Short mmCIF file of C-alpha atoms in Angstrom, two decimals:
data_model
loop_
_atom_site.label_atom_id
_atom_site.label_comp_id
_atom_site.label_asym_id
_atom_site.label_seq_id
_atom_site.Cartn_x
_atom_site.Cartn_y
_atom_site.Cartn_z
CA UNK A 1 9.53 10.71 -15.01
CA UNK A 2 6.76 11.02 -12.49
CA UNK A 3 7.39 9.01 -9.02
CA UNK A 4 5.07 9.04 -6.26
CA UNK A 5 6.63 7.46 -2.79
CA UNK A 6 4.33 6.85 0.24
CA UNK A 7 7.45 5.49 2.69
CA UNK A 8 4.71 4.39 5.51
CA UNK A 9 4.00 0.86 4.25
CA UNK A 10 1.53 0.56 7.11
CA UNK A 11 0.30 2.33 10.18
CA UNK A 12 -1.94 1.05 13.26
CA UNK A 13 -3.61 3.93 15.66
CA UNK A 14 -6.02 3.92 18.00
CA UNK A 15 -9.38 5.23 17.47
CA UNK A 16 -9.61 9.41 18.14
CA UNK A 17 -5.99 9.60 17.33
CA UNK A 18 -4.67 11.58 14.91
CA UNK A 19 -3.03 9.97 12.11
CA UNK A 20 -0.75 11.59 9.03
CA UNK A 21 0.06 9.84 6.12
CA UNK A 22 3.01 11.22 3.86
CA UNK A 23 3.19 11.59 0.44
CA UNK A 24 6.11 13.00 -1.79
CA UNK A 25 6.43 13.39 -5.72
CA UNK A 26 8.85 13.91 -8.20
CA UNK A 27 7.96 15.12 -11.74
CA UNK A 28 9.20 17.20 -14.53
CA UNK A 29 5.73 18.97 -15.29
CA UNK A 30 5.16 22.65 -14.54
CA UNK A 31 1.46 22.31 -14.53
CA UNK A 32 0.05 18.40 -12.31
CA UNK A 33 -2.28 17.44 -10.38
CA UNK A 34 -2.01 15.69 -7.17
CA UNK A 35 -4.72 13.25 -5.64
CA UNK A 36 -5.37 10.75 -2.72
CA UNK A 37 -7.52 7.93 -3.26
CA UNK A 38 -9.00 5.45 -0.19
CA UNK A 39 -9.28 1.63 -0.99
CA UNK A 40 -11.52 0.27 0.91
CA UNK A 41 -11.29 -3.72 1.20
CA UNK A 42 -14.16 -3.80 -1.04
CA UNK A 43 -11.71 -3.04 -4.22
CA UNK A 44 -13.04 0.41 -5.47
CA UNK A 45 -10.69 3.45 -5.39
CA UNK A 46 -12.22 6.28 -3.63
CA UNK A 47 -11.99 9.74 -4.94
CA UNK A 48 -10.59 12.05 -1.58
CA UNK A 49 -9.35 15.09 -2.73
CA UNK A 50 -7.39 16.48 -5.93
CA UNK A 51 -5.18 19.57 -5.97
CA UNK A 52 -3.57 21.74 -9.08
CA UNK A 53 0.01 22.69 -8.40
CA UNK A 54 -0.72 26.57 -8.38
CA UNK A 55 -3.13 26.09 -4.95
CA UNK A 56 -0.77 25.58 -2.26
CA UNK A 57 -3.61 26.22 0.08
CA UNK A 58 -4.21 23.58 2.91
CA UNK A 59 -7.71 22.04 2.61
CA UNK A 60 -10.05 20.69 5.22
CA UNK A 61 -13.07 18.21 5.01
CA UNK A 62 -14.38 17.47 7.96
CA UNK A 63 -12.09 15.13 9.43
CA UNK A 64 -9.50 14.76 7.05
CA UNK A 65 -7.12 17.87 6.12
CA UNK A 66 -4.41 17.95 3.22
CA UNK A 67 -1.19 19.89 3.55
CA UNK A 68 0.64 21.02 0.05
CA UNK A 69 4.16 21.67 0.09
CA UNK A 70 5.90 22.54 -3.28
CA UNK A 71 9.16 23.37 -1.38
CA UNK A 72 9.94 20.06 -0.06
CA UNK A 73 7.51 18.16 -2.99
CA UNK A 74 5.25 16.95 -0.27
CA UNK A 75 1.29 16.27 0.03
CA UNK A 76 0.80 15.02 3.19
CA UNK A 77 -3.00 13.31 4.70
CA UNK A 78 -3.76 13.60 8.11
CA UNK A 79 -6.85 12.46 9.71
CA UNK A 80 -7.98 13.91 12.61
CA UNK A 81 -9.65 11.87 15.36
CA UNK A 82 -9.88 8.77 13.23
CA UNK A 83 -12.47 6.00 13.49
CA UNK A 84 -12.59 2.81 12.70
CA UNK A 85 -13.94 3.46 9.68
CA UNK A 86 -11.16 4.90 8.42
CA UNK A 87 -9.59 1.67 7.75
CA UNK A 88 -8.42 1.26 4.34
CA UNK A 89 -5.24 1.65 1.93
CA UNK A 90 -4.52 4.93 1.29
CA UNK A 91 -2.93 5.89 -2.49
CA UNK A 92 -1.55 9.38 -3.06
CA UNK A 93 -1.63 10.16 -6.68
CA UNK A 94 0.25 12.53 -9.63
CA UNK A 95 -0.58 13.46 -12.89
CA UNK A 96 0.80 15.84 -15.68
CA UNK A 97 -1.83 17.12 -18.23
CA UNK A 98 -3.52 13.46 -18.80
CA UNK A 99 -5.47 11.75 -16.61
CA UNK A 100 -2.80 8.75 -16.32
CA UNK A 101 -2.21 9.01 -12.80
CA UNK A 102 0.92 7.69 -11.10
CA UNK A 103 0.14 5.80 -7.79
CA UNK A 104 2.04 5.58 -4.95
CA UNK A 105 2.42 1.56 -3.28
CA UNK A 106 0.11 2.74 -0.67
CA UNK A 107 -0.14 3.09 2.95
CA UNK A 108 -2.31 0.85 5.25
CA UNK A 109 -4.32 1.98 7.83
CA UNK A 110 -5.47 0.21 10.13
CA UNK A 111 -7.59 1.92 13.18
CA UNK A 112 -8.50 -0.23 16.00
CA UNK A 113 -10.83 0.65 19.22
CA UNK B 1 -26.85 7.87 -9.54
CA UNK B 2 -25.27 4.63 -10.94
CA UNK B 3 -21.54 4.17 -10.35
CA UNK B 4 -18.90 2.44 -12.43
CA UNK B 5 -20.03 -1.13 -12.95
CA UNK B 6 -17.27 -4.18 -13.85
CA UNK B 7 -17.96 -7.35 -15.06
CA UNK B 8 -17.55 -9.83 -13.93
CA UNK B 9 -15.69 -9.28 -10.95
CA UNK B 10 -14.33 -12.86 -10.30
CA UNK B 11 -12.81 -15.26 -12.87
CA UNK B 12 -10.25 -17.68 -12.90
CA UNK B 13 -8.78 -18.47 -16.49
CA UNK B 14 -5.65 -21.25 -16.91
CA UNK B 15 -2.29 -20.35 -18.83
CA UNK B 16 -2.59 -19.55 -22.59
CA UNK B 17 -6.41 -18.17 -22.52
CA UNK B 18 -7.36 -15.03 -22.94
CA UNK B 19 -10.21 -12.84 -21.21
CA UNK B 20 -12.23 -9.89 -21.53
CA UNK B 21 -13.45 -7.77 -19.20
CA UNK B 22 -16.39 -4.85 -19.43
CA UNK B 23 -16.53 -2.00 -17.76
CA UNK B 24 -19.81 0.80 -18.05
CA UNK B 25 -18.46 4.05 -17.20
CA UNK B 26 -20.76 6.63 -14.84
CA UNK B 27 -23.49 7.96 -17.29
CA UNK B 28 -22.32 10.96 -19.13
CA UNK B 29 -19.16 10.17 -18.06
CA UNK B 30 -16.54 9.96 -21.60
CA UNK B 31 -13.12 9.23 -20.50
CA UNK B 32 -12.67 5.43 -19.65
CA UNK B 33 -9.42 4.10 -17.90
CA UNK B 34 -8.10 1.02 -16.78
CA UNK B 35 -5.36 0.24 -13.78
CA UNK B 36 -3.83 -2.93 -13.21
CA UNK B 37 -3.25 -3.83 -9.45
CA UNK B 38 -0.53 -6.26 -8.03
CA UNK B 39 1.00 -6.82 -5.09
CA UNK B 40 4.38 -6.58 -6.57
CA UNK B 41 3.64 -3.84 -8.81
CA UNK B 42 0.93 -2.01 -6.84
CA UNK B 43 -1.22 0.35 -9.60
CA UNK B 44 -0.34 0.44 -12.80
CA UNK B 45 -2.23 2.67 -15.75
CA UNK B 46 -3.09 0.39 -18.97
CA UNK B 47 -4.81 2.52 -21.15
CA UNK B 48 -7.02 5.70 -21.08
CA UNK B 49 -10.17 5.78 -23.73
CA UNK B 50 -12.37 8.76 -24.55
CA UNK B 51 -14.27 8.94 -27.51
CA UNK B 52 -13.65 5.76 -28.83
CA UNK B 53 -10.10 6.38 -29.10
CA UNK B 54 -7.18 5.48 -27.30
CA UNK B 55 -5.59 8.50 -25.76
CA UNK B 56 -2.45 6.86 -23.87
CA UNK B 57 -1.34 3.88 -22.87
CA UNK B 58 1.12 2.46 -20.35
CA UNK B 59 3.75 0.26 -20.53
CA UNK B 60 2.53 -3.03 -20.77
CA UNK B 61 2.70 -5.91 -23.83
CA UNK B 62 0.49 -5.98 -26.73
CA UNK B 63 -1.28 -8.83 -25.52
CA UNK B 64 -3.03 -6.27 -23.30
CA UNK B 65 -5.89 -4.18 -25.61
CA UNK B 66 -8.76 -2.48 -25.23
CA UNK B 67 -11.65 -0.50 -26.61
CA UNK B 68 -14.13 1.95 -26.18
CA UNK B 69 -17.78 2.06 -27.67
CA UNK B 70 -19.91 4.59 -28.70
CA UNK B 71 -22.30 4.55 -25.48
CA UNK B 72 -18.64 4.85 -23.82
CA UNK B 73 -18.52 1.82 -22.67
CA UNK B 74 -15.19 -0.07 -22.45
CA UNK B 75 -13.97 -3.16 -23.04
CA UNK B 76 -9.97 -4.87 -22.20
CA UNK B 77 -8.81 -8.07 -23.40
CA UNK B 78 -6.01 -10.12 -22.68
CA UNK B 79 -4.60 -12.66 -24.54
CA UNK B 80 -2.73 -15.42 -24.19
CA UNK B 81 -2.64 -15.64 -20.40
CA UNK B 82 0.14 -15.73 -18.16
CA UNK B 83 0.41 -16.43 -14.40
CA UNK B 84 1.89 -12.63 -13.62
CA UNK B 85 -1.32 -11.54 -15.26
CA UNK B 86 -3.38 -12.72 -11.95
CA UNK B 87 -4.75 -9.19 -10.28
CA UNK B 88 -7.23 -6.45 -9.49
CA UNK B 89 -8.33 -4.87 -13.01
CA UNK B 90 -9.62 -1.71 -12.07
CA UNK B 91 -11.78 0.74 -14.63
CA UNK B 92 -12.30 4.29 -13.69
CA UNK B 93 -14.53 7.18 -15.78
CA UNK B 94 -14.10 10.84 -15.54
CA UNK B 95 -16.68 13.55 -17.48
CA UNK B 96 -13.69 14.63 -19.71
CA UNK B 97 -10.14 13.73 -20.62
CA UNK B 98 -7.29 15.44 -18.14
CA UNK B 99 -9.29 16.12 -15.49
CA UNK B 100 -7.64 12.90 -13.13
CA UNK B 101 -11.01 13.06 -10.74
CA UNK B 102 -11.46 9.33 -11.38
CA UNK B 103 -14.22 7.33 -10.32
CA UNK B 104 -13.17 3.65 -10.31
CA UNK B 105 -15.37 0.33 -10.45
CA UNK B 106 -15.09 -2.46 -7.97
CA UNK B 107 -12.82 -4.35 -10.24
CA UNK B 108 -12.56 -7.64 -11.82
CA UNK B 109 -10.44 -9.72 -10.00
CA UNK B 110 -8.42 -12.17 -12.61
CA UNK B 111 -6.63 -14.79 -11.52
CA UNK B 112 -4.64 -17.42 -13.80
CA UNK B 113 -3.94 -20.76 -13.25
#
């Protein structure tokens, strides 16, 4: 069975720091995806970023970077110089070959000036 | 571009009743999901649509249904109301089945009295 675990329940920074938010998996497939989605108080799940587990590669966007680790099951977030925009709950995400994704309890950011 | 609309996105139903809530899926968009959020039991998938026909489902009671019509628009219902059904419905459409890029609606926020 898939499990998703985001162990940071909730994290407070300063605005310009740099902030990571952990994610690690466990699942049977061979073939998954893995996402992270921002919930913003407004209710709607924000599409971030969504990688296939045969592209280990790091990715960058702007501000926000993802780092893919198969060895140690890990898809870590990390925001760099974050604003207070950033503020939000932040889901990592895992799916198989469907697109029934299995969400992580989230991790709460909360960036103040 | 129009994004996932809900409706309606506040009601408050009492023990016993049952509900229905709508969701219109991003135009062209023909895979129709639907989450359940809690604060106990964070996200949790209900039921994935495309086509008109149910593609998977999670594990929740049969009270919980849904559907999907032709235009691919969706529709949930829940029946016979109980307090632990009080949360954050969420909808989400992707282009195609298995592709997990999910764009999700504001929700319908259900709460039962």
């Amino acid at each position: 069975a898939q499990k998703v675990t985001q162990a940071q329940t909730e994290i407070s920074v300063v605005e310009k720091e740099d902030v990571t938010l952990d994610c690690v998996y466990e699942t049977r497939d061979t073939t998954y995806y893995l996402f992270w989605y921002k919930q913003p108080p407004s209710g709607e799940l924000v599409f971030l970023i969504r990688r296939n587990s045969f592209d280990e590669q790091n990715e960058i966007s702007g501000r926000y970077s993802w780092n893919f680790q198969k060895s140690t099951s890990s898809f870590n977030f990390t925001i760099t110089a974050s604003q207070v925009v950033d503020s939000a709950v932040y889901f990592c995400a895992h799916t198989g070959t469907a697109s029934k994704l299995t969400f992580g309890t989230g991790t709460r950011l909360q960036v103040t000036l | 571009k129009a994004g996932v609309t809900q409706t309606p996105r506040y009601l408050i139903k009492t023990r016993g009743q049952q509900v229905t809530l709508s969701c219109s899926p991003i135009s062209g968009h023909r895979s129709v999901s639907w989450y359940q959020q809690t604060p106990g039991q964070g996200l949790q998938f209900l039921f994935e649509y495309f086509s008109e026909t149910q593609r998977n489902k999670g594990n929740f009671p049969g009270r919980f249904s849904g559907r999907q019509f032709s235009n691919s628009r969706s529709e949930m219902n829940v029946s016979t109301l109980e307090l632990g059904d009080s949360a954050l419905y969420l909808c989400a459409s992707s282009k195609d089945i298995n592709t997990g890029e999910l764009f999700f609606g504001e929700g319908s926020r259900l709460t039962v009295l």
